[in-house]
Coordinates of C-alpha atoms in Angstrom, one line a residue:
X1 CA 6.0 29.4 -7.3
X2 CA 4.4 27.2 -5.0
X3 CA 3.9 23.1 -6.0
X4 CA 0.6 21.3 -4.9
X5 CA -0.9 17.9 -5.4
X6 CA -3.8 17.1 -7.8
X7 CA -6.5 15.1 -5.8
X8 CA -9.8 15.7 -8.3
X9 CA -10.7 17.0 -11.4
X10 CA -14.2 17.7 -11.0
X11 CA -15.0 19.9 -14.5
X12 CA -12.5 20.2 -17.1
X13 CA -11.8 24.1 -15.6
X14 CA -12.3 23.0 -12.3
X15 CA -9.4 21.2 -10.0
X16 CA -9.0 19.8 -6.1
X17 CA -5.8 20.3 -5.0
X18 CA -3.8 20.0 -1.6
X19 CA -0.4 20.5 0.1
X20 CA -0.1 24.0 -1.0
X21 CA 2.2 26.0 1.2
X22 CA 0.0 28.5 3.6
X23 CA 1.6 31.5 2.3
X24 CA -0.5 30.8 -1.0
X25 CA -3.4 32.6 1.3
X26 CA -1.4 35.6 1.1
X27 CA -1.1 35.7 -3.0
X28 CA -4.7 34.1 -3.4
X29 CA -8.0 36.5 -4.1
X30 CA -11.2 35.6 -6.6
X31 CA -10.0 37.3 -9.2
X32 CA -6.3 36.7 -9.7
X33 CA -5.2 35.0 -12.5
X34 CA -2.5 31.9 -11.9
X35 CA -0.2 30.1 -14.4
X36 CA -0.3 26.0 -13.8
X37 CA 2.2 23.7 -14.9
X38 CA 1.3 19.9 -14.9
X39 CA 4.4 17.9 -14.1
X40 CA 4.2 13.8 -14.0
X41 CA 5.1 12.3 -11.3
X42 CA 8.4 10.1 -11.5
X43 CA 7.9 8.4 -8.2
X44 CA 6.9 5.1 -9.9
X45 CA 8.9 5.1 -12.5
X46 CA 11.9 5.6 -10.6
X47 CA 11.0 2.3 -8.5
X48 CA 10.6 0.6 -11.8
X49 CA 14.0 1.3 -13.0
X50 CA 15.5 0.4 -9.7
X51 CA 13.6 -3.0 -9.8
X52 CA 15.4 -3.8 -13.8
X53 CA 18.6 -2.5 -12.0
X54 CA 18.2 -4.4 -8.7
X55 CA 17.5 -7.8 -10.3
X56 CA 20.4 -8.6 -11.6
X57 CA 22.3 -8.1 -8.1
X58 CA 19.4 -9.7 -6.1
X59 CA 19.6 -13.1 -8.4
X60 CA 16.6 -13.4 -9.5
X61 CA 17.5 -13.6 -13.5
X62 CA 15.9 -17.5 -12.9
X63 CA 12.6 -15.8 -11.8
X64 CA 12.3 -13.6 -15.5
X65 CA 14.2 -16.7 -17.6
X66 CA 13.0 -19.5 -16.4
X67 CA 14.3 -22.9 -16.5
X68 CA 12.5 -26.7 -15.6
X69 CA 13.0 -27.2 -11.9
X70 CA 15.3 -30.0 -12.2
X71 CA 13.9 -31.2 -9.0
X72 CA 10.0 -31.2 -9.0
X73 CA 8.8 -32.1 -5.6
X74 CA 6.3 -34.5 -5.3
X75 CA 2.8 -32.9 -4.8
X76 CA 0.9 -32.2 -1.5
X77 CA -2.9 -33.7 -1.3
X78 CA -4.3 -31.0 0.4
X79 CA -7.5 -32.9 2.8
X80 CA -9.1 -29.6 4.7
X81 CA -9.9 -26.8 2.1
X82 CA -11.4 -23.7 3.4
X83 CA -13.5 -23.0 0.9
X84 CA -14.9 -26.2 -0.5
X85 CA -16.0 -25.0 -4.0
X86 CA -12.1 -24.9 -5.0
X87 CA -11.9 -28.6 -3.1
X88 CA -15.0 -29.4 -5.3
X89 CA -13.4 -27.7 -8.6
X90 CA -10.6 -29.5 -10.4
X91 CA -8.3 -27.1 -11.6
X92 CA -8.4 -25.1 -8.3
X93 CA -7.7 -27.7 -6.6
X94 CA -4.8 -28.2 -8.7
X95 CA -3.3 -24.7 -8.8
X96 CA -3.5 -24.7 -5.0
X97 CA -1.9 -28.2 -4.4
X98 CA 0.8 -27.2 -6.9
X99 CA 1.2 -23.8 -5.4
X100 CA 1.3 -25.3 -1.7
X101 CA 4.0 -28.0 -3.3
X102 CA 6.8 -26.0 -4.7
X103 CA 6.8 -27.6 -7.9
X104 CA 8.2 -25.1 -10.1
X105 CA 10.6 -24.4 -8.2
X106 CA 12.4 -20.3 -8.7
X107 CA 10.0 -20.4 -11.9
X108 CA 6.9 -17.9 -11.8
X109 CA 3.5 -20.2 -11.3
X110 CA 0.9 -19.0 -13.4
X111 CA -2.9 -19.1 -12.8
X112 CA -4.2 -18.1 -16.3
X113 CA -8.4 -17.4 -15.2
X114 CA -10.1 -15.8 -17.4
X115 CA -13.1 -14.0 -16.5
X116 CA -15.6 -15.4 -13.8
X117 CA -13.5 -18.7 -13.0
X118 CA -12.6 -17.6 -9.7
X119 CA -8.8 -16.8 -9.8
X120 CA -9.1 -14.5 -6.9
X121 CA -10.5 -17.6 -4.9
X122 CA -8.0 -19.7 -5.8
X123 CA -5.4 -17.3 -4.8
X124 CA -7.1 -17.0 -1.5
X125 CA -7.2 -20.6 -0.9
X126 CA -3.4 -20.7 -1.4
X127 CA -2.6 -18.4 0.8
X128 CA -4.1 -19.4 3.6
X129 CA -2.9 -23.0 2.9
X130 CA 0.2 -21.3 2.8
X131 CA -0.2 -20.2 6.5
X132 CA -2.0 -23.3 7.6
X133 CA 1.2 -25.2 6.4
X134 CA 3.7 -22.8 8.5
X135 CA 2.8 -20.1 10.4
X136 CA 6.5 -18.5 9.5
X137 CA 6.0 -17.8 5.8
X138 CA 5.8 -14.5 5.2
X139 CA 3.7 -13.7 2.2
X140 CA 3.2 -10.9 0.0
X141 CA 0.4 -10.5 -2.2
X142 CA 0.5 -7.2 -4.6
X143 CA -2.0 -6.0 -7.6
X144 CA -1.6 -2.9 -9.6
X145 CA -4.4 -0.8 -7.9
X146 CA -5.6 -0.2 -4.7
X147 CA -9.2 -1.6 -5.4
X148 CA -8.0 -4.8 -6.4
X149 CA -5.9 -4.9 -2.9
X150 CA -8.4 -4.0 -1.3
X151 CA -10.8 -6.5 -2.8
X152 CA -8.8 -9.6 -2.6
X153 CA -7.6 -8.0 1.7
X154 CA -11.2 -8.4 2.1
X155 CA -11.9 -12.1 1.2
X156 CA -9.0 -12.8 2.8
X157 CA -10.5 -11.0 6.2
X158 CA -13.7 -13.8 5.8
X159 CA -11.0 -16.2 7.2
X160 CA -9.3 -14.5 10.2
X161 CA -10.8 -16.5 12.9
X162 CA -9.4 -19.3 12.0
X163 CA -5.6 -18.0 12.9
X164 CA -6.7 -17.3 16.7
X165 CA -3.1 -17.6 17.6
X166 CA -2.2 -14.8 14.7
X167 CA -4.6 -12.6 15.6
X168 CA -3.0 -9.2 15.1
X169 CA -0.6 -10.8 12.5
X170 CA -2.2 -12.6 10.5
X171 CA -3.1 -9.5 7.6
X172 CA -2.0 -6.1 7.0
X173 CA -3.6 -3.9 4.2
X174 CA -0.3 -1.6 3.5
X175 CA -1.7 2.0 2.1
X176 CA 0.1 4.7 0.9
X177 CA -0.7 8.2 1.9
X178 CA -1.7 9.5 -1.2
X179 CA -4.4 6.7 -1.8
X180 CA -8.1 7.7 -2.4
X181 CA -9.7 6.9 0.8
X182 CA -12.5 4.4 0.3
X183 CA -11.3 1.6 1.9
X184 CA -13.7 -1.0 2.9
X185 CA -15.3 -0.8 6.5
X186 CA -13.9 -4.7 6.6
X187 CA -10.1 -3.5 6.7
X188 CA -10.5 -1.0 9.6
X189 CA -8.6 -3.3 11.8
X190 CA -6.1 -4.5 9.3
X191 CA -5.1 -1.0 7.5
X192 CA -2.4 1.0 8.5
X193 CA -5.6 4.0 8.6
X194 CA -8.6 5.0 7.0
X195 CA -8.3 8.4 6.4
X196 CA -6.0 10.9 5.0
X197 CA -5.9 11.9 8.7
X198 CA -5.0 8.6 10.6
X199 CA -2.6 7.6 8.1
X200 CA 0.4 5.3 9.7
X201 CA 3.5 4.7 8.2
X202 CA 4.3 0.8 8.7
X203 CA 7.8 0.0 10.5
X204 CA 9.7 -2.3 8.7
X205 CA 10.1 -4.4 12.0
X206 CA 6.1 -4.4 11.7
X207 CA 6.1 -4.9 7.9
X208 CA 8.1 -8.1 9.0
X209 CA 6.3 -9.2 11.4
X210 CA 2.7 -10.1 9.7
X211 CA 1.9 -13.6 8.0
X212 CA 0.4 -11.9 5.0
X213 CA 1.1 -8.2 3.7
X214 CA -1.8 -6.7 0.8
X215 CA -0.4 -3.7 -1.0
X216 CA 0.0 -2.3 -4.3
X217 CA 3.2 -3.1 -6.7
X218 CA 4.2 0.7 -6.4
X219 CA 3.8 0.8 -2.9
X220 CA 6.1 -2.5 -2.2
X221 CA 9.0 -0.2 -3.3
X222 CA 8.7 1.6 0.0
X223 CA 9.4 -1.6 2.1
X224 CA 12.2 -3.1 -0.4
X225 CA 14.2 0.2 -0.1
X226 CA 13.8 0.1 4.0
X227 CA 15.3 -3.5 3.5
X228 CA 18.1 -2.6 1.2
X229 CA 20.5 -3.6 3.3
X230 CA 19.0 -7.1 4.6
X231 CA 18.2 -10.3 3.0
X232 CA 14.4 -10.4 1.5
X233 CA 12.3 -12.5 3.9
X234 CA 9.3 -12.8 1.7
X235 CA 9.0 -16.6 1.4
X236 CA 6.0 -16.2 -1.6
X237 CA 4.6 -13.5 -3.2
X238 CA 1.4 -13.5 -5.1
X239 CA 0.8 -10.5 -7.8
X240 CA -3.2 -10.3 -9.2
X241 CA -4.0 -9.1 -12.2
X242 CA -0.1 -9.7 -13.2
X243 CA -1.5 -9.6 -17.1
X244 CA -2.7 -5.9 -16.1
X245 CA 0.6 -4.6 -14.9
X246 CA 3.8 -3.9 -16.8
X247 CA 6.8 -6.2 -16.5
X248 CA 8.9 -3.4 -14.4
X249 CA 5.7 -2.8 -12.4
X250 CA 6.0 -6.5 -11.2
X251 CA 9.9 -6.4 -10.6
X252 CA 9.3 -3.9 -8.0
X253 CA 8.3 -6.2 -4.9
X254 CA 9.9 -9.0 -6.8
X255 CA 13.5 -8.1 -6.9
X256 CA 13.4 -6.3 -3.4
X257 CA 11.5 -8.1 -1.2
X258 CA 11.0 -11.8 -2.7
X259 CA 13.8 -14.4 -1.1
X260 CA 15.7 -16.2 -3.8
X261 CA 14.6 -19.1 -3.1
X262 CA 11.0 -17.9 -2.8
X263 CA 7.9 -18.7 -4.8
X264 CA 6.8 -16.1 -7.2
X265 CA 2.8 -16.5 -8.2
X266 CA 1.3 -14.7 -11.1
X267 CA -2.3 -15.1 -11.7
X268 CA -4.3 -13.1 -14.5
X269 CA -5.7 -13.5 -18.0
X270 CA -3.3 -12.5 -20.8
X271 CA -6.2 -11.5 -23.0
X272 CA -8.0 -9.2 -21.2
X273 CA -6.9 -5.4 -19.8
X274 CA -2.6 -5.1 -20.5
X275 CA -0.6 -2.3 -19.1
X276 CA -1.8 1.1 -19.5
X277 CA 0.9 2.6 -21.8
X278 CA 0.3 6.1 -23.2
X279 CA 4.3 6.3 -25.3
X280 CA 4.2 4.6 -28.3
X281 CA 7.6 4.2 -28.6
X282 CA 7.5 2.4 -25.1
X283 CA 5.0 0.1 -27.0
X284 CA 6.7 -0.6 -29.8
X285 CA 9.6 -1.7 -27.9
X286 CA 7.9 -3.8 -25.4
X287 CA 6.4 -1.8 -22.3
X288 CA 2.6 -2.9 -22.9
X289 CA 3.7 -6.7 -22.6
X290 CA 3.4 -7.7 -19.1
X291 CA 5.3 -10.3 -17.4
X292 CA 2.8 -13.0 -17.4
X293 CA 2.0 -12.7 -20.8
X294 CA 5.5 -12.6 -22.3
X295 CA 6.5 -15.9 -20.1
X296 CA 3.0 -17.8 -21.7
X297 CA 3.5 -16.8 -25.2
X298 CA 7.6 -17.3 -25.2
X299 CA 8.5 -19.8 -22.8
X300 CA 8.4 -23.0 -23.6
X301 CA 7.9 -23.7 -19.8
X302 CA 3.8 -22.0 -20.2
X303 CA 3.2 -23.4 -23.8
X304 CA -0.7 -23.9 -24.7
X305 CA 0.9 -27.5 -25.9
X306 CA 2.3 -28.6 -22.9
X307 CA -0.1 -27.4 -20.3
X308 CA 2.2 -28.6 -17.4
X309 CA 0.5 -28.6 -13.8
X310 CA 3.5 -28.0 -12.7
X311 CA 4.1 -24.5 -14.0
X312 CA 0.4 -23.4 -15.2
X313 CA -3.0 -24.1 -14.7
X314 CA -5.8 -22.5 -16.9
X315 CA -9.2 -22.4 -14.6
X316 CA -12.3 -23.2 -17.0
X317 CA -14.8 -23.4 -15.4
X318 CA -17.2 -20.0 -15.5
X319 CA -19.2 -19.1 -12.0
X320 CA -20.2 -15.6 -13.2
X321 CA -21.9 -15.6 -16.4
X322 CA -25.2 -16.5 -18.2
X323 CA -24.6 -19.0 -21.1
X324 CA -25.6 -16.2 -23.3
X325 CA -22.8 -13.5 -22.5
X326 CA -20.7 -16.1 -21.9
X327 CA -20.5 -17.5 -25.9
X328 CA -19.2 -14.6 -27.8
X329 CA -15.4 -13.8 -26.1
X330 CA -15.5 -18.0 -25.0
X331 CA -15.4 -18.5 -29.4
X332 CA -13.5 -15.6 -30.5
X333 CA -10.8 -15.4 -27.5
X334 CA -10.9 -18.9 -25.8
X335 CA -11.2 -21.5 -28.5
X336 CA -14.7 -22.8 -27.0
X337 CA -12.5 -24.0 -23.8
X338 CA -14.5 -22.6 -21.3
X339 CA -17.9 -23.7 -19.2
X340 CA -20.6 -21.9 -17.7
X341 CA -21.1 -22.9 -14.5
X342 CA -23.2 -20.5 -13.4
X343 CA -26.9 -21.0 -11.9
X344 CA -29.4 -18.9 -14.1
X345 CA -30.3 -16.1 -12.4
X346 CA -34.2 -14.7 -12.7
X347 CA -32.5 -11.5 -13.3
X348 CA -31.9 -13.0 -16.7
X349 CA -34.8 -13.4 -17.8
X350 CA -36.1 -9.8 -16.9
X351 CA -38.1 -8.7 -19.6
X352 CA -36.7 -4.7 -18.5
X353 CA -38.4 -1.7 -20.5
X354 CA -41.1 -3.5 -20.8
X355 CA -40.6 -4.6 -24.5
X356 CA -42.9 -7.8 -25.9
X357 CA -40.0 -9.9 -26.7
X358 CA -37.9 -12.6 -26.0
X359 CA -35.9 -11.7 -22.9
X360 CA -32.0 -12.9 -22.4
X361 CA -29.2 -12.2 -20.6
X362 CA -27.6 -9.8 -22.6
X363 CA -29.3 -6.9 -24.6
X364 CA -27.6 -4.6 -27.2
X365 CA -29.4 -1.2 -27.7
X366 CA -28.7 0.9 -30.2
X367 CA -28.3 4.2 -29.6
X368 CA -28.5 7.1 -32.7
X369 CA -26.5 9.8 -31.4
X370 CA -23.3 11.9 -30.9
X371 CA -20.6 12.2 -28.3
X372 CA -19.7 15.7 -26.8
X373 CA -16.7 17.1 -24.8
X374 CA -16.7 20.4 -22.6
X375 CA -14.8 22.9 -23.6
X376 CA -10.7 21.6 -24.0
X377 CA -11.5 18.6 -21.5
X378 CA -10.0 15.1 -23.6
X379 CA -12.8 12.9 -22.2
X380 CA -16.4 12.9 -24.2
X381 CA -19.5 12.0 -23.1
X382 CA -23.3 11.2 -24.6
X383 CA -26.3 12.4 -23.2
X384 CA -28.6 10.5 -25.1
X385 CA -26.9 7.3 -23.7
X386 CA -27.2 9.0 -20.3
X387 CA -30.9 9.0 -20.7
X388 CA -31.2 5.5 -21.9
X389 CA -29.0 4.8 -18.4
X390 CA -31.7 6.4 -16.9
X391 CA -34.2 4.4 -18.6
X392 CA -32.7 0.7 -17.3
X393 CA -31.6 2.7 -13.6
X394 CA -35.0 3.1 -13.2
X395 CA -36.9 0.2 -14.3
X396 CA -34.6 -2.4 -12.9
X397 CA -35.2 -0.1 -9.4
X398 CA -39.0 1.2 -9.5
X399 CA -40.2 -1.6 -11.2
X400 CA -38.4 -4.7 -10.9
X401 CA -37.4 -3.9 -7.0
X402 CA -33.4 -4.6 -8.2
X403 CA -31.2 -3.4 -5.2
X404 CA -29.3 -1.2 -6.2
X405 CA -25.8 -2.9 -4.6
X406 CA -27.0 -5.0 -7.5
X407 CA -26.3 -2.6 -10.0
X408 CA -23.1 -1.7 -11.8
X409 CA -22.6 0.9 -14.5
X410 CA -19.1 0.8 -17.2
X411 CA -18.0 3.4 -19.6
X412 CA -14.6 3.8 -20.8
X413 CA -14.8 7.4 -20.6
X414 CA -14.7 9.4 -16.8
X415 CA -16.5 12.4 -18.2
X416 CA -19.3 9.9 -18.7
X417 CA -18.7 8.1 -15.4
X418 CA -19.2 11.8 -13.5
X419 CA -22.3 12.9 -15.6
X420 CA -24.0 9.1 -14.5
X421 CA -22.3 9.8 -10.7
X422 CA -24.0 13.1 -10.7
X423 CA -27.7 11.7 -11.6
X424 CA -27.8 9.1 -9.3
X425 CA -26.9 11.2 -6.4
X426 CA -29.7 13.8 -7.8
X427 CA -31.9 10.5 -7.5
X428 CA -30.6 9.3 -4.0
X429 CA -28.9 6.4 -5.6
X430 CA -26.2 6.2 -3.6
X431 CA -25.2 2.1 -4.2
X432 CA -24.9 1.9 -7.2
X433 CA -21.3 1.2 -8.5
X434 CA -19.9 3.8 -11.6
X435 CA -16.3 3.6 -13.2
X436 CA -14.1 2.8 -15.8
X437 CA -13.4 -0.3 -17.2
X438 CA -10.4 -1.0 -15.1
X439 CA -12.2 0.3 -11.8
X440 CA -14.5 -3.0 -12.6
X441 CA -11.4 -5.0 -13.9
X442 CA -11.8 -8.3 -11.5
X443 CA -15.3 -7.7 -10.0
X444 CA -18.9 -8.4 -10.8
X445 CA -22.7 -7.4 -10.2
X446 CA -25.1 -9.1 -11.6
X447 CA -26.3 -6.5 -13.5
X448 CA -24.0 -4.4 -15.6
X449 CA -24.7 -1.4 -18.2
X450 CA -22.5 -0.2 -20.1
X451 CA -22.2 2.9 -21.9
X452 CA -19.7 3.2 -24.9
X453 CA -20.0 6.7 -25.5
X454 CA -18.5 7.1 -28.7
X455 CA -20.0 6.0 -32.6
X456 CA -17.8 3.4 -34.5

């Protein structure tokens, strides 16, 4: 019996795999026949349940509970912003001053941004505030996958030169060795490697010594069991996407690592992406309900009602999107709060294939046709949706000179995602983005297709 890791599925009969013991050589020829067992791996699931176990003990029952800071601290004006669109923006500015100010107290702070109203900016802005306002906090900042650390390590990078004297502590992006290894040419000088092959693992006396520390929520677990035996340090720790990760997910760094007296940040958008959860028994008693959004829709602290600076801010104010793709979740998900803020692109008013009609920004296209699947694989995909990809590809590139950095294509399914991969590369089409919808969960283009896949 030998045991391996799964690093690609490629077809549905086909499999990359490494770690396999060297004496596999001896067994292996083209035309033996192996059994394969798929086992799940525990490893995160373990650090879950030791994060519901360790909170209790680490007292941070205030941090899931949370009560009215009986002693609100009056708030910082904050007069040198580093990014002057959050000095310029009103609720930003808010979250940030609040944030900076203590004024919850042990209670979570929540930044509830939905999409395009630049919650990943504000959290930035924090953070380096944060630094600005003593160079001995230690911050944390976690997200549920690596290519929303990685994202949010990178704007975060922009701003290094102003720490001259915390150069070489200022950022660490924190991998694991079993990450996929695309990290951004940015974080070469901040990641603890690049490759498989360089990989480092961080000291905890390094861990320690950095201003700000990116990582994932699993990952964190690997640090908090190093310090199981000292006092957390962490003075603030910031989790993105926190409506995206399961309430034991974001226990992990917060009931090993967080002080007690430290500030716990969560910033997301309760109705958009939850926790992947594939039990339905782990559903129905709770699982899918993240942190975030069981503190806004059951604490009186988060109410809609009360909207207390204080405790929560709710950004409104839309950078990303045309008025016109804007309208439909802004009337059925955000009662009409939101505002497009966004300049109108000429992109928008593309007339695309070609068609004799009245252009906007977003354009449904019906597509008469049937999903597939090869052979036992679960995932389906469409061909005649592929070729209607196509279509758009190559008139937004050929004819309307789009670059192709420019260019990002969604479908919920990853059979589809690797049939549209496969084209492009055929085409030389290197740039363009492909992937789920939670690879894109966070991020924009400013052009996006999507393909569903799948009839209603």
């Amino acid at each position: 019996m030998f045991e391996a890791m799964i690093t690609a599925i490629k077809e549905c009969n086909i499999i990359e795999i490494s770690g396999l013991n060297s004496d596999f050589k001896n067994y292996y020829n083209q035309n033996a026949l192996f059994d394969i067992r798929f086992f799940l791996s525990r490893l995160t699931l373990e650090r879950m349940h030791h994060a519901i176990t360790n909170i209790q003990q680490m007292g941070h029952e205030g941090r899931i509970f949370p009560e009215r800071n009986p002693k609100i601290p009056v708030v910082q004006s904050i007069t040198k912003f580093f990014n002057p669109l959050v000095r310029d923006n009103k609720e930003q500015r808010t979250a940030v001053e609040h944030i900076v100010s203590e004024t919850s107290g042990i209670a979570p702070y929540l930044i509830h941004g939905p999409p395009g109203t630049g919650k990943t900016v504000t959290i930035v802005e924090a953070i380096l505030q944060l630094v600005l306002k003593n160079s001995k906090n230690s911050i944390l900042v976690c997200t549920d996958s690596n290519n929303s650390a990685d994202y949010i390590a990178t704007m975060l990078v922009k701003y290094a030169n102003y720490f001259p004297d915390r150069k070489g502590k200022l950022l660490l992006r924190a991998n694991s060795r079993f990450r996929t290894w695309d990290i951004p040419e940015a974080l070469k000088s901040y990641s603890n490697g690049m490759t498989s092959s360089e990989y480092k693992n961080v000291p905890i006396t390094k861990f320690r010594s950095y201003n700000i520390v990116v990582t994932t929520l699993s990952h964190a677990a690997k640090f908090a069991k190093q310090l199981r035996n000292d006092k957390p340090h962490i003075t603030h720790l910031f989790i993105d996407e926190a409506a995206q990760a399961s309430e034991p997910a974001c226990l992990i760094p917060a009931s090993g690592l967080l002080h007690p007296k430290g500030l716990l940040v969560l910033a997301g958008d309760p109705l958009q992406l939850g926790p992947v959860v594939i039990s339905h028994k782990a559903k129905e008693i709770g699982l899918g309900l993240s942190l975030m959004e069981r503190l806004k829709s059951k604490c009186s602290l988060y109410s809609d009602a009360r909207n207390d600076p204080n405790y929560i801010v709710m950004l409104r104010s839309n950078f990303r999107s045309h008025p016109d793709i804007l309208q439909i979740p802004n009337d059925l998900f955000y009662n009409g709060q939101l505002r497009s803020m966004s300049n109108m692109d000429r992109l928008s008013q593309l007339d695309i294939l070609g068609v004799k009609s009245q252009s906007r920004a977003i354009v449904f296209h019906s597509v008469i046709s049937k999903e597939q699947r090869l052979g036992k694989s679960p995932s389906f995909f469409n061909i005649m949706e592929l070729e209607v990809v196509r279509h758009y590809v190559l008139s937004l590139i050929k004819r309307h000179k789009i670059p192709q950095e420019d260019i990002g294509i969604i479908s919920p399914y990853i059979r589809q995602v690797h049939k549209i991969k496969d084209w492009l590369e055929e085409q030389g089409y290197y740039n363009i983005e492909v992937g789920t919808v939670e690879a894109f969960q966070g991020r924009e283009k400013r052009i996006v297709i999507i393909t569903t896949v799948r009839e209603i």
